[in-house]
mmCIF file of C-alpha atoms in Angstrom:
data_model
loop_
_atom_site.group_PDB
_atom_site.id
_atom_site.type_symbol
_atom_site.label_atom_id
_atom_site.label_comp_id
_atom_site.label_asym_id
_atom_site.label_seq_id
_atom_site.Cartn_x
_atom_site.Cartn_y
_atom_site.Cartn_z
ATOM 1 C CA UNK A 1 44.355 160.747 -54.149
ATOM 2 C CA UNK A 2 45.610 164.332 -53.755
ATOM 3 C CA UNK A 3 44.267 167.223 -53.135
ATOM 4 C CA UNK A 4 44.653 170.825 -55.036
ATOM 5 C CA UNK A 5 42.920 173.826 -54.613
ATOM 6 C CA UNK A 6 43.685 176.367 -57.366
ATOM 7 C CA UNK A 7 43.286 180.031 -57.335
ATOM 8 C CA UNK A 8 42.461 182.158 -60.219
ATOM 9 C CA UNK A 9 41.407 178.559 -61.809
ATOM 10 C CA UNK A 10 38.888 179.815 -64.359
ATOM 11 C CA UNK A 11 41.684 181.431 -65.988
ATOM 12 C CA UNK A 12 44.154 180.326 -68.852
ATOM 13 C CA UNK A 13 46.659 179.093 -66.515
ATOM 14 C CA UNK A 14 44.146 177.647 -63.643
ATOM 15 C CA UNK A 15 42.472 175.555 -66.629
ATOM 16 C CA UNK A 16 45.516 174.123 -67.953
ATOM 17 C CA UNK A 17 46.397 173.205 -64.341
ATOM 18 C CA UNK A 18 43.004 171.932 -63.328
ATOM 19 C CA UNK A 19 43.507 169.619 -66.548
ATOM 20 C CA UNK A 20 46.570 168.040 -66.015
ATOM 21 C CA UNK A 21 45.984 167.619 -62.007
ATOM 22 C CA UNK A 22 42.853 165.915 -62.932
ATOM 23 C CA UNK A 23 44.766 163.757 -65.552
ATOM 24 C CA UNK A 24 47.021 162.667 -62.659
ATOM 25 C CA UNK A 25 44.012 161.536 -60.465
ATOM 26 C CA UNK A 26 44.110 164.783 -58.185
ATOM 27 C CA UNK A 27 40.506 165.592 -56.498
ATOM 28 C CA UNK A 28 40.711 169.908 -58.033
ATOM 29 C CA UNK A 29 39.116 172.563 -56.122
ATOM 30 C CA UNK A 30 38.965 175.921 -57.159
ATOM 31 C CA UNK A 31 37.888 179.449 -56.133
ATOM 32 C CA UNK A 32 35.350 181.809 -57.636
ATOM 33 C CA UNK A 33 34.041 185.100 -56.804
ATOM 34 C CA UNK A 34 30.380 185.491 -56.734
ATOM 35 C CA UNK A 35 29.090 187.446 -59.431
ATOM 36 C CA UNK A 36 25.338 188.208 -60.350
ATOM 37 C CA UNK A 37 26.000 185.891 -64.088
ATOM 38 C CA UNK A 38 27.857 182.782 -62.944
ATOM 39 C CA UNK A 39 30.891 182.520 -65.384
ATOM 40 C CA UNK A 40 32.909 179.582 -65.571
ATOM 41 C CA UNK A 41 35.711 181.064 -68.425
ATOM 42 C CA UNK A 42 38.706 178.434 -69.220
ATOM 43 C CA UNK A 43 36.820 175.635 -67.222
ATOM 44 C CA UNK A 44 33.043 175.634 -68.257
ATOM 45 C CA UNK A 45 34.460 171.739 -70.038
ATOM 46 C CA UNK A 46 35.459 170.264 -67.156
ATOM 47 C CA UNK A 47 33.371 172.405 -64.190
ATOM 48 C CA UNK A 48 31.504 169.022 -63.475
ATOM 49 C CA UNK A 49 34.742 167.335 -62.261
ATOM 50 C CA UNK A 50 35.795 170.125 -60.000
ATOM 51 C CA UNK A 51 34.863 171.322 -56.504
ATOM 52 C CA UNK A 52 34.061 175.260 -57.164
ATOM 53 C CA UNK A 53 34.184 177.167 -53.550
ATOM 54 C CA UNK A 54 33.293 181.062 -53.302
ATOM 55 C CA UNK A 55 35.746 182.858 -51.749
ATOM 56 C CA UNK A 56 38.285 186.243 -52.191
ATOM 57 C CA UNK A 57 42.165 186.514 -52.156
ATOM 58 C CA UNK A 58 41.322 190.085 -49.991
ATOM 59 C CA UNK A 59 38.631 188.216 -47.391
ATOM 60 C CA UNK A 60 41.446 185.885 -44.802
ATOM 61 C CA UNK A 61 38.140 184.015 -43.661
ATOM 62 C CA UNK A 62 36.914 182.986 -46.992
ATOM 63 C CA UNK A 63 39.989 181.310 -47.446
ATOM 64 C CA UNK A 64 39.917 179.850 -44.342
ATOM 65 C CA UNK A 65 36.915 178.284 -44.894
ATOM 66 C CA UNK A 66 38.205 177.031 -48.335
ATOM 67 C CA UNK A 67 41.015 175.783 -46.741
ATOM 68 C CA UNK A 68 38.487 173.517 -44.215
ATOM 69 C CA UNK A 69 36.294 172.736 -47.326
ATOM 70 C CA UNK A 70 39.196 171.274 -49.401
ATOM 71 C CA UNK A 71 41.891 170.029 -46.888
ATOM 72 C CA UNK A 72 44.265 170.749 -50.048
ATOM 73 C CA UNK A 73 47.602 168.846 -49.638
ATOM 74 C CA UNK A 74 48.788 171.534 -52.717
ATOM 75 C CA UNK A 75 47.478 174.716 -53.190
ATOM 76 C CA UNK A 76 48.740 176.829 -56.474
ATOM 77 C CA UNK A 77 47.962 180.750 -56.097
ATOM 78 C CA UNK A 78 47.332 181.870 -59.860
ATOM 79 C CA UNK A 79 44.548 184.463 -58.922
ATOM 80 C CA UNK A 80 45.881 188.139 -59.881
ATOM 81 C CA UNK A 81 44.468 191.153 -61.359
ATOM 82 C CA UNK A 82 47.118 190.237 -64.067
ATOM 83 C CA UNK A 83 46.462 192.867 -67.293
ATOM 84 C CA UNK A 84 49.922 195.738 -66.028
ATOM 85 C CA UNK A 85 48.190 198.257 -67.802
ATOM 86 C CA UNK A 86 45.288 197.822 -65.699
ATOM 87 C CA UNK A 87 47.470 198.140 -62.846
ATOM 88 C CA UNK A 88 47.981 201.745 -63.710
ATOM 89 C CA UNK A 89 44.027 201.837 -63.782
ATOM 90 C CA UNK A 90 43.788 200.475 -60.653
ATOM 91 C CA UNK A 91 46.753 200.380 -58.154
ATOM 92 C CA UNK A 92 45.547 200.041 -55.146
ATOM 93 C CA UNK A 93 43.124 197.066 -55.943
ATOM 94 C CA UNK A 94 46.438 195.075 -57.616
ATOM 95 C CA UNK A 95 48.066 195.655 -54.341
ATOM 96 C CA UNK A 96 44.997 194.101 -52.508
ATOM 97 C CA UNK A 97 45.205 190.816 -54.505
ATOM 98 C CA UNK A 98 48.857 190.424 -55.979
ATOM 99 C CA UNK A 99 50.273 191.479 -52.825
ATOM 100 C CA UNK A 100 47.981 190.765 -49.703
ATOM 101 C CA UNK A 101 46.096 188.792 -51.278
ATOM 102 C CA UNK A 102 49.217 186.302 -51.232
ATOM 103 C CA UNK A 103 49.762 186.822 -47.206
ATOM 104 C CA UNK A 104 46.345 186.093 -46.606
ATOM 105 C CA UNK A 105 46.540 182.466 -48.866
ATOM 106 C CA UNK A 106 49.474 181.782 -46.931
ATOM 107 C CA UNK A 107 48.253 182.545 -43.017
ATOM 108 C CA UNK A 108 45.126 180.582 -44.576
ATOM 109 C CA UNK A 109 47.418 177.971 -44.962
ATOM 110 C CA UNK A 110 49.590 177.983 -41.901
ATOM 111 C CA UNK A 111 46.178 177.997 -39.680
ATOM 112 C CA UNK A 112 44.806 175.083 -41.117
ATOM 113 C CA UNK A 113 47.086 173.009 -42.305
ATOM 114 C CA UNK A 114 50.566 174.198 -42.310
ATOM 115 C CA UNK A 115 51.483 170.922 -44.039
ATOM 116 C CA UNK A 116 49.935 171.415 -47.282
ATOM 117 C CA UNK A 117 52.460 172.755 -49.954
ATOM 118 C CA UNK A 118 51.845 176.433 -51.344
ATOM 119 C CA UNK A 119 53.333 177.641 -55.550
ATOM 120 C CA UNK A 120 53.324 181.552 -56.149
ATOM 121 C CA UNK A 121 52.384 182.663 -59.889
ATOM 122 C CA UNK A 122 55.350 185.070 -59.697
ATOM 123 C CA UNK A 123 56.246 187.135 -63.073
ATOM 124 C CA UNK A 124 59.243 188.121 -65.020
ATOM 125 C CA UNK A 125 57.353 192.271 -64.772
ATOM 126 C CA UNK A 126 59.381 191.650 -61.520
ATOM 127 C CA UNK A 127 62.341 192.063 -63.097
ATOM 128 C CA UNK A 128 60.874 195.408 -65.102
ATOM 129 C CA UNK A 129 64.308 197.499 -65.937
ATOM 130 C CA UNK A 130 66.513 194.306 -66.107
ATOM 131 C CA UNK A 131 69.819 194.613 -64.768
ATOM 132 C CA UNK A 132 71.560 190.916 -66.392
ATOM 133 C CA UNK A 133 70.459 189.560 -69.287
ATOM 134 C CA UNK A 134 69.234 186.792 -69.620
ATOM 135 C CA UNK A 135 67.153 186.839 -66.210
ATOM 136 C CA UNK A 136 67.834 184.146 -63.927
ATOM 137 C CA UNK A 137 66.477 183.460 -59.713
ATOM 138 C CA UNK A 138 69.486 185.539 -58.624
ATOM 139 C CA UNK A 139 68.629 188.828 -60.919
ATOM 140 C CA UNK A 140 67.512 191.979 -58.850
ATOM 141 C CA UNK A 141 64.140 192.791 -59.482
ATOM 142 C CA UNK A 142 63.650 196.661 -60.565
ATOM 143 C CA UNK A 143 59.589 196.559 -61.701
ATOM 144 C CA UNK A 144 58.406 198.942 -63.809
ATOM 145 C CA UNK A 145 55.138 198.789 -62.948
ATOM 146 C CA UNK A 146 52.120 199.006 -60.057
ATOM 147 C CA UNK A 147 51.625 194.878 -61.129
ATOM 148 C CA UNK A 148 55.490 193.893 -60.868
ATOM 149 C CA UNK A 149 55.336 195.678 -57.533
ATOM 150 C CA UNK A 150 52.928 194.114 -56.492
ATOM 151 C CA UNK A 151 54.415 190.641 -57.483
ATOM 152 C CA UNK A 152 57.686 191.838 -56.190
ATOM 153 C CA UNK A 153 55.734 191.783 -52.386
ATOM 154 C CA UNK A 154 54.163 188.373 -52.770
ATOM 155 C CA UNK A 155 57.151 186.833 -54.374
ATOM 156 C CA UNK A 156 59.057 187.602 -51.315
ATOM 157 C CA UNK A 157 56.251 187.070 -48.584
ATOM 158 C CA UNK A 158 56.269 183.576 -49.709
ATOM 159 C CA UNK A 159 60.079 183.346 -49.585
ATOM 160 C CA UNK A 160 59.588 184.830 -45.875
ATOM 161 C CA UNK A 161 56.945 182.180 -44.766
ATOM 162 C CA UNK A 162 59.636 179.309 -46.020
ATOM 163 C CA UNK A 163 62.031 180.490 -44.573
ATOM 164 C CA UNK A 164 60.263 181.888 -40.852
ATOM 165 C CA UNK A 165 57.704 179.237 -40.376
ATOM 166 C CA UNK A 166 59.630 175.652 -42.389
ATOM 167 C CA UNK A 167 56.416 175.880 -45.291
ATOM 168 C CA UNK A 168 56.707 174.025 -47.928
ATOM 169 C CA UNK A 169 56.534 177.640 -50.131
ATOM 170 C CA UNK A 170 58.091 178.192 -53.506
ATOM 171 C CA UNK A 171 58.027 180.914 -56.171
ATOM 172 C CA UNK A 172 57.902 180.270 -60.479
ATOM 173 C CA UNK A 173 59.064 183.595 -61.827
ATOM 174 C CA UNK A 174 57.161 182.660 -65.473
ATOM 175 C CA UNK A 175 58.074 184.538 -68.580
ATOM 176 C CA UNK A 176 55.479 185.779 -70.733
ATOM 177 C CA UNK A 177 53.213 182.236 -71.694
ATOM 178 C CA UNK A 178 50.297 182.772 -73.773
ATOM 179 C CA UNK A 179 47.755 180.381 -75.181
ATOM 180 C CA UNK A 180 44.083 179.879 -77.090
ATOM 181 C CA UNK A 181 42.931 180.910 -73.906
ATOM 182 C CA UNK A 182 44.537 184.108 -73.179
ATOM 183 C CA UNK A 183 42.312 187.217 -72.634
ATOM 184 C CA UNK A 184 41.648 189.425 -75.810
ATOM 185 C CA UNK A 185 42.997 192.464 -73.711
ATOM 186 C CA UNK A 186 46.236 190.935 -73.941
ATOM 187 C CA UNK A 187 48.614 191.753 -76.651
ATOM 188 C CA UNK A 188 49.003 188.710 -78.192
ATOM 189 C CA UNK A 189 45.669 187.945 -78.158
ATOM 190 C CA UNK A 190 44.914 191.285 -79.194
ATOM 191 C CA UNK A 191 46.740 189.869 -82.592
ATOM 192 C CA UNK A 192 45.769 186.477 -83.390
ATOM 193 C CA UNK A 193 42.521 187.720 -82.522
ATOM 194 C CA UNK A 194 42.788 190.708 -85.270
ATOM 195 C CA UNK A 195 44.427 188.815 -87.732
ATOM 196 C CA UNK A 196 41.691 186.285 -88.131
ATOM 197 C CA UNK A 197 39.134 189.102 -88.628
ATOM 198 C CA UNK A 198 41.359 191.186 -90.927
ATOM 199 C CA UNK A 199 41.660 187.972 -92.812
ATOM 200 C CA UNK A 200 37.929 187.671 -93.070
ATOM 201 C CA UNK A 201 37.017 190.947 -93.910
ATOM 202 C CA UNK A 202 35.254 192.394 -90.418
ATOM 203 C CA UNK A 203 38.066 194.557 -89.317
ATOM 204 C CA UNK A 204 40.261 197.582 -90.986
ATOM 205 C CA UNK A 205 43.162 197.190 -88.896
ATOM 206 C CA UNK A 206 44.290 196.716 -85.302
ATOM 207 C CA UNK A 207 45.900 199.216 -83.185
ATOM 208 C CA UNK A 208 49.338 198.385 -81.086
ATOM 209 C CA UNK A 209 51.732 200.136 -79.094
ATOM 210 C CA UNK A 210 55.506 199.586 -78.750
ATOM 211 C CA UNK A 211 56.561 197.287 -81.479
ATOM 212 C CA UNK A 212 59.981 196.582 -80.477
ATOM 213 C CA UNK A 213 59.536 195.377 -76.721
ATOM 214 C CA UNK A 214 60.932 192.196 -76.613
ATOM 215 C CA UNK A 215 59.177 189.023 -74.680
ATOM 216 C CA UNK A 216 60.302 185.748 -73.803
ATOM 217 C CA UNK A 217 57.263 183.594 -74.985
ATOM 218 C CA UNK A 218 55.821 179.963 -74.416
ATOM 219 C CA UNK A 219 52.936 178.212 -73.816
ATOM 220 C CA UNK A 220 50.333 178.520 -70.892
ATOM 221 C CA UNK A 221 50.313 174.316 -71.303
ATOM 222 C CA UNK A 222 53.890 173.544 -70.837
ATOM 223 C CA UNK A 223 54.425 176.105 -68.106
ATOM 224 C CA UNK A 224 51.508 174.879 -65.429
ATOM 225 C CA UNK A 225 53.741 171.515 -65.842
ATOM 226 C CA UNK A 226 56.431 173.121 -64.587
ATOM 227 C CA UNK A 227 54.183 174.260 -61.689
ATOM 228 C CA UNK A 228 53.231 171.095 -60.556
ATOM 229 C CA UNK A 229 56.809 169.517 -60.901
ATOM 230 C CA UNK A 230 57.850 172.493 -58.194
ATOM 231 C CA UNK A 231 55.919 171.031 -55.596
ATOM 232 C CA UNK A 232 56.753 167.365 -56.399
ATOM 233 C CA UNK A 233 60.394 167.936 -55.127
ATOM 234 C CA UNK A 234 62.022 167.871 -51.847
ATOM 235 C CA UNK A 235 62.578 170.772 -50.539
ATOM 236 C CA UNK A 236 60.896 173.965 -52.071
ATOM 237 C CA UNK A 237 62.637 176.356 -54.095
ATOM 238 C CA UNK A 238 62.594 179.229 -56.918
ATOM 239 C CA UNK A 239 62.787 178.604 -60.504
ATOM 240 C CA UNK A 240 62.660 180.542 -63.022
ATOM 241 C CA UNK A 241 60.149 179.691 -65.961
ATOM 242 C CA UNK A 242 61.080 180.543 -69.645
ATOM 243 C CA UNK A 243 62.667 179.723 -72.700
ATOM 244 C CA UNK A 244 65.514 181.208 -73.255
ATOM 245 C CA UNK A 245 64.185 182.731 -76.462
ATOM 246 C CA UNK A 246 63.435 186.642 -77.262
ATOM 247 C CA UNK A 247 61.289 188.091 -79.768
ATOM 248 C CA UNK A 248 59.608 191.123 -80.257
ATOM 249 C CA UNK A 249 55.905 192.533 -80.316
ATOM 250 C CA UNK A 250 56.866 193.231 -84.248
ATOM 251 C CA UNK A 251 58.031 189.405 -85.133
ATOM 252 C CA UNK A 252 55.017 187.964 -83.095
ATOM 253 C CA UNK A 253 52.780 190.615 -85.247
ATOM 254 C CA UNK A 254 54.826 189.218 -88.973
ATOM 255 C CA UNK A 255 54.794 185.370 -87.888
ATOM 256 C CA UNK A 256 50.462 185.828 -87.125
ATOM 257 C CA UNK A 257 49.969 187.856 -90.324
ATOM 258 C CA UNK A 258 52.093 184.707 -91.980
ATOM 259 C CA UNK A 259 49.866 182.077 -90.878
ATOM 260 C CA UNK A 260 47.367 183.273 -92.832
ATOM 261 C CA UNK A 261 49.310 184.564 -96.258
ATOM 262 C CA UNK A 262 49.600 188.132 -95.061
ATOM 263 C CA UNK A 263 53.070 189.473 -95.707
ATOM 264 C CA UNK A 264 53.618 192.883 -93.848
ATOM 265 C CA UNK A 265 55.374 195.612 -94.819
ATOM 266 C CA UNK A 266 56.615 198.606 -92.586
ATOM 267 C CA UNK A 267 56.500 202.094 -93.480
ATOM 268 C CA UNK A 268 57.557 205.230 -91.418
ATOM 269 C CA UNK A 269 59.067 205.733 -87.924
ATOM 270 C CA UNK A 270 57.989 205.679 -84.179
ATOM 271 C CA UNK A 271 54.408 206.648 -83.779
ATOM 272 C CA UNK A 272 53.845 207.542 -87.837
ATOM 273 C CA UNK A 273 54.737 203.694 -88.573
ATOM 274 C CA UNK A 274 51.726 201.638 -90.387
ATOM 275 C CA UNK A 275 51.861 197.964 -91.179
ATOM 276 C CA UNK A 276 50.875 197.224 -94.772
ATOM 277 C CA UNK A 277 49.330 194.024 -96.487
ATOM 278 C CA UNK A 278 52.426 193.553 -99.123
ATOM 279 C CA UNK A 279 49.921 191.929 -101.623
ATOM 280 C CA UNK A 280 46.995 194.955 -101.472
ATOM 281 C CA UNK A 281 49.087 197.868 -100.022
ATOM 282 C CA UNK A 282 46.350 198.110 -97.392
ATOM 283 C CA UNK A 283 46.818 199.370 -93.879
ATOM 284 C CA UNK A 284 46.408 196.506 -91.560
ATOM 285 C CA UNK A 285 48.616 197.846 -88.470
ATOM 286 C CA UNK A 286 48.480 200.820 -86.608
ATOM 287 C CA UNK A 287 50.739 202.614 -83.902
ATOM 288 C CA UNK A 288 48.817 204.390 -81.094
ATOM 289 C CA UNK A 289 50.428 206.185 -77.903
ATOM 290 C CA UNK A 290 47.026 204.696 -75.938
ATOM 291 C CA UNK A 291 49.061 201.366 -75.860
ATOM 292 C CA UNK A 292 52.291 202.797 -74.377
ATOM 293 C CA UNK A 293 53.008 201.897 -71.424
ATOM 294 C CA UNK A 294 54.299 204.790 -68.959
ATOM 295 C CA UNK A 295 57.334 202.956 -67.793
ATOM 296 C CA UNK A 296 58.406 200.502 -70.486
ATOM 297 C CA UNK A 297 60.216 197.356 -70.139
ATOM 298 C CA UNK A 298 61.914 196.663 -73.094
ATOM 299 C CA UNK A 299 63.265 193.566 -72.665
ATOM 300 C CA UNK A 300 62.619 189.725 -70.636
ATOM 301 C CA UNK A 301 64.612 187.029 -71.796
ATOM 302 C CA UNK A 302 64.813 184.042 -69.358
ATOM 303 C CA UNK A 303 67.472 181.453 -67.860
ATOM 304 C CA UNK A 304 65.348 178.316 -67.487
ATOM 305 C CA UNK A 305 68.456 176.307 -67.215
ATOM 306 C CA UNK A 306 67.915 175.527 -63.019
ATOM 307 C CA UNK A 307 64.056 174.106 -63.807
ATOM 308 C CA UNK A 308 65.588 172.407 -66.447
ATOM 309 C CA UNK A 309 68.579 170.538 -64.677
ATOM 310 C CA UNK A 310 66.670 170.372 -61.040
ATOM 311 C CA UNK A 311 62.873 169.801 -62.461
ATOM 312 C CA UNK A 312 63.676 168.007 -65.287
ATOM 313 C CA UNK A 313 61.435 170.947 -67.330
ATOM 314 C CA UNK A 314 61.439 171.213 -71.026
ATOM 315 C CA UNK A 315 59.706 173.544 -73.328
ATOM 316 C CA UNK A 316 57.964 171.418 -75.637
ATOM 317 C CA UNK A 317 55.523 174.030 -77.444
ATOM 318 C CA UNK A 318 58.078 176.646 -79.630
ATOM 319 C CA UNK A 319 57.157 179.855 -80.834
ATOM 320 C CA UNK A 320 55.811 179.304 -84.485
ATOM 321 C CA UNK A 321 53.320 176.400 -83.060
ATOM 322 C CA UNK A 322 52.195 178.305 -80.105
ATOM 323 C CA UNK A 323 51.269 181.453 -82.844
ATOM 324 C CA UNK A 324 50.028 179.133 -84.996
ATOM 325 C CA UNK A 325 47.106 177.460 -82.591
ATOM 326 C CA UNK A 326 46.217 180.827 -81.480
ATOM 327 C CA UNK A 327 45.906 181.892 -85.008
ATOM 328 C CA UNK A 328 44.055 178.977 -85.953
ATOM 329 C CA UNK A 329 41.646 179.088 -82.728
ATOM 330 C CA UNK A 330 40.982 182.806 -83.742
ATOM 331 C CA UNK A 331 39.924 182.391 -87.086
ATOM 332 C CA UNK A 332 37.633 179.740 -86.101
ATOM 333 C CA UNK A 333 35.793 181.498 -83.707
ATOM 334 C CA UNK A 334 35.567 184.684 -85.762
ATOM 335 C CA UNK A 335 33.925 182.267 -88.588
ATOM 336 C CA UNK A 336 31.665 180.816 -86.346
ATOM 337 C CA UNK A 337 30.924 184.531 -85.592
ATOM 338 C CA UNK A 338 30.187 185.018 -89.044
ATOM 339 C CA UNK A 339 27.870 182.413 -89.527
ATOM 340 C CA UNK A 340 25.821 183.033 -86.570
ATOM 341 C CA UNK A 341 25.403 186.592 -87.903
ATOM 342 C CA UNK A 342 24.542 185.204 -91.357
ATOM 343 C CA UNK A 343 27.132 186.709 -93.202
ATOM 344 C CA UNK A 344 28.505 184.943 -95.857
#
């Protein structure tokens, strides 16, 4: 038996991790911070079967200690303050966890047991204001943001501990990868989530930003697989995580409207353009300068094709089916809203 200690496991990706390492017989340990509610998120299910230890990416001797607790033979950082526009918000505070946060994992690691093999959640907001297209492990990263600088540090402090001190450290530059579990704050979620209640009649409209950005999306499920397959090799490398596929914020918007029978229609230009309900003329999308970014990045489209030939990797999730579960997740939770309010 193995075992894993994940970062950032309460969230979408750490549950989908936790999941599959405890279908392969791994003992899972994860870290929480303290808070005065105890909140489990993505992993109240399964929080009996894992090995929860307190500690903080910014505090070197918490993660010491976790390192002691859980004599991990894999550890898998996921733990970021991971919402960019936050990281406008709060700059200095991303630096402290996506940045230091990852030296501080990684001396944890090299003091007590240098053995154990280390993944980096690295990001395609690394490579911000691409310069090749598609994006592969040898693109320059430009990022257009405090979070892809951030990422930018701890993608290459792990590269630096590989390569100065013979770790076993590698980097998976994912691509945007969304899921039932994403975070409403998130755009996607921010969607699905909006559709299902414009469907059932508790909300007007939702409010979006820059319709034409252009993402390279999969699924949360299919991209911690690729994860674990990164530290099952050899010798530790970079891959890049994605699916070759582009679409923008405007088709995700259509193809979530469509799984419910909503056909939208698009009227006016730039900041004056409204998305209409085809069948009742109503308003149901909205375009708000609060949800611009200050530096854009108008296109990620990823070059999978080294995870796919060195990991064996496949996408197996596409587009339409990861919309549609998120759609379908949505609508059932707003019902169940609904009927705990007593609205019929």
């Amino acid at each position: 038996m193995k075992n894993a200690l994940i970062t950032g496991i309460c969230g979408q990706d750490g549950s989908y991790l936790a999941e599959l390492l405890l279908e392969k017989g791994y003992k899972v340990y994860g870290l929480m911070r303290r808070k005065a509610v105890v909140d489990y998120g993505n992993v109240e299910h399964i929080k009996d079967k894992l090995h929860l230890i307190y500690a903080d990416m910014t505090d070197l001797a918490s993660l010491v200690n976790a390192m002691r607790v859980s004599d991990a033979d894999e550890v898998y950082n996921l733990a970021a303050q991971s919402f960019v526009a936050t990281s406008w918000e709060q700059p200095l505070a991303t630096a402290q966890i996506d940045a230091l946060g990852v030296t501080n994992m990684l001396e944890a690691i090299r003091m007590v047991k240098p053995s154990c093999r280390f993944y980096q959640a690295s990001t395609s907001e690394m490579f911000g204001l691409v310069q090749e297209i598609p994006q592969k492990e040898t693109t320059p990263f430009y990022p257009r943001s405090p979070y892809g600088v951030a990422k930018v540090y701890g993608h290459w402090i792990t590269k630096n501990y590989r390569e100065s001190y013979g770790m076993y450290a590698c980097s998976g530059i994912l691509f945007n990868h969304e899921s039932e579990r994403r975070g409403k704050e998130f755009v996607t979620r921010k969607i699905t989530n909006a559709v299902a209640r414009i469907k059932q009649g508790t909300l007007e409209y939702v409010e979006l930003g820059n319709l034409d950005s252009k993402r390279d999306w999969g699924h949360s499920k299919d991209y911690v697989y690729a994860m674990w397959l990164m530290l099952q090799q050899e010798e530790a490398d970079d891959y890049v995580v994605a699916t070759n596929e582009t679409r923008t914020v405007r088709e995700f918007v259509e193809t979530a409207f469509g799984k419910v029978g909503i056909t939208v229609e698009w009227t006016g230009a730039g900041v004056d353009e409204v998305g209409k309900d085809a069948a009742t003329g109503k308003v149901i999308v909205k375009i708000s300068k609060e949800f611009f970014r200050p530096a854009e990045v108008d296109l990620l489209l990823g070059d999978p094709a080294k995870a796919e030939s060195k990991l064996g990797w496949k996408r197996e999730i596409s587009f339409d089916e990861l919309v549609g579960r998120m759609v379908d997740t949505d609508m059932e939770l707003v019902r169940r809203e609904i009927a705990c309010a007593g609205i019929q």
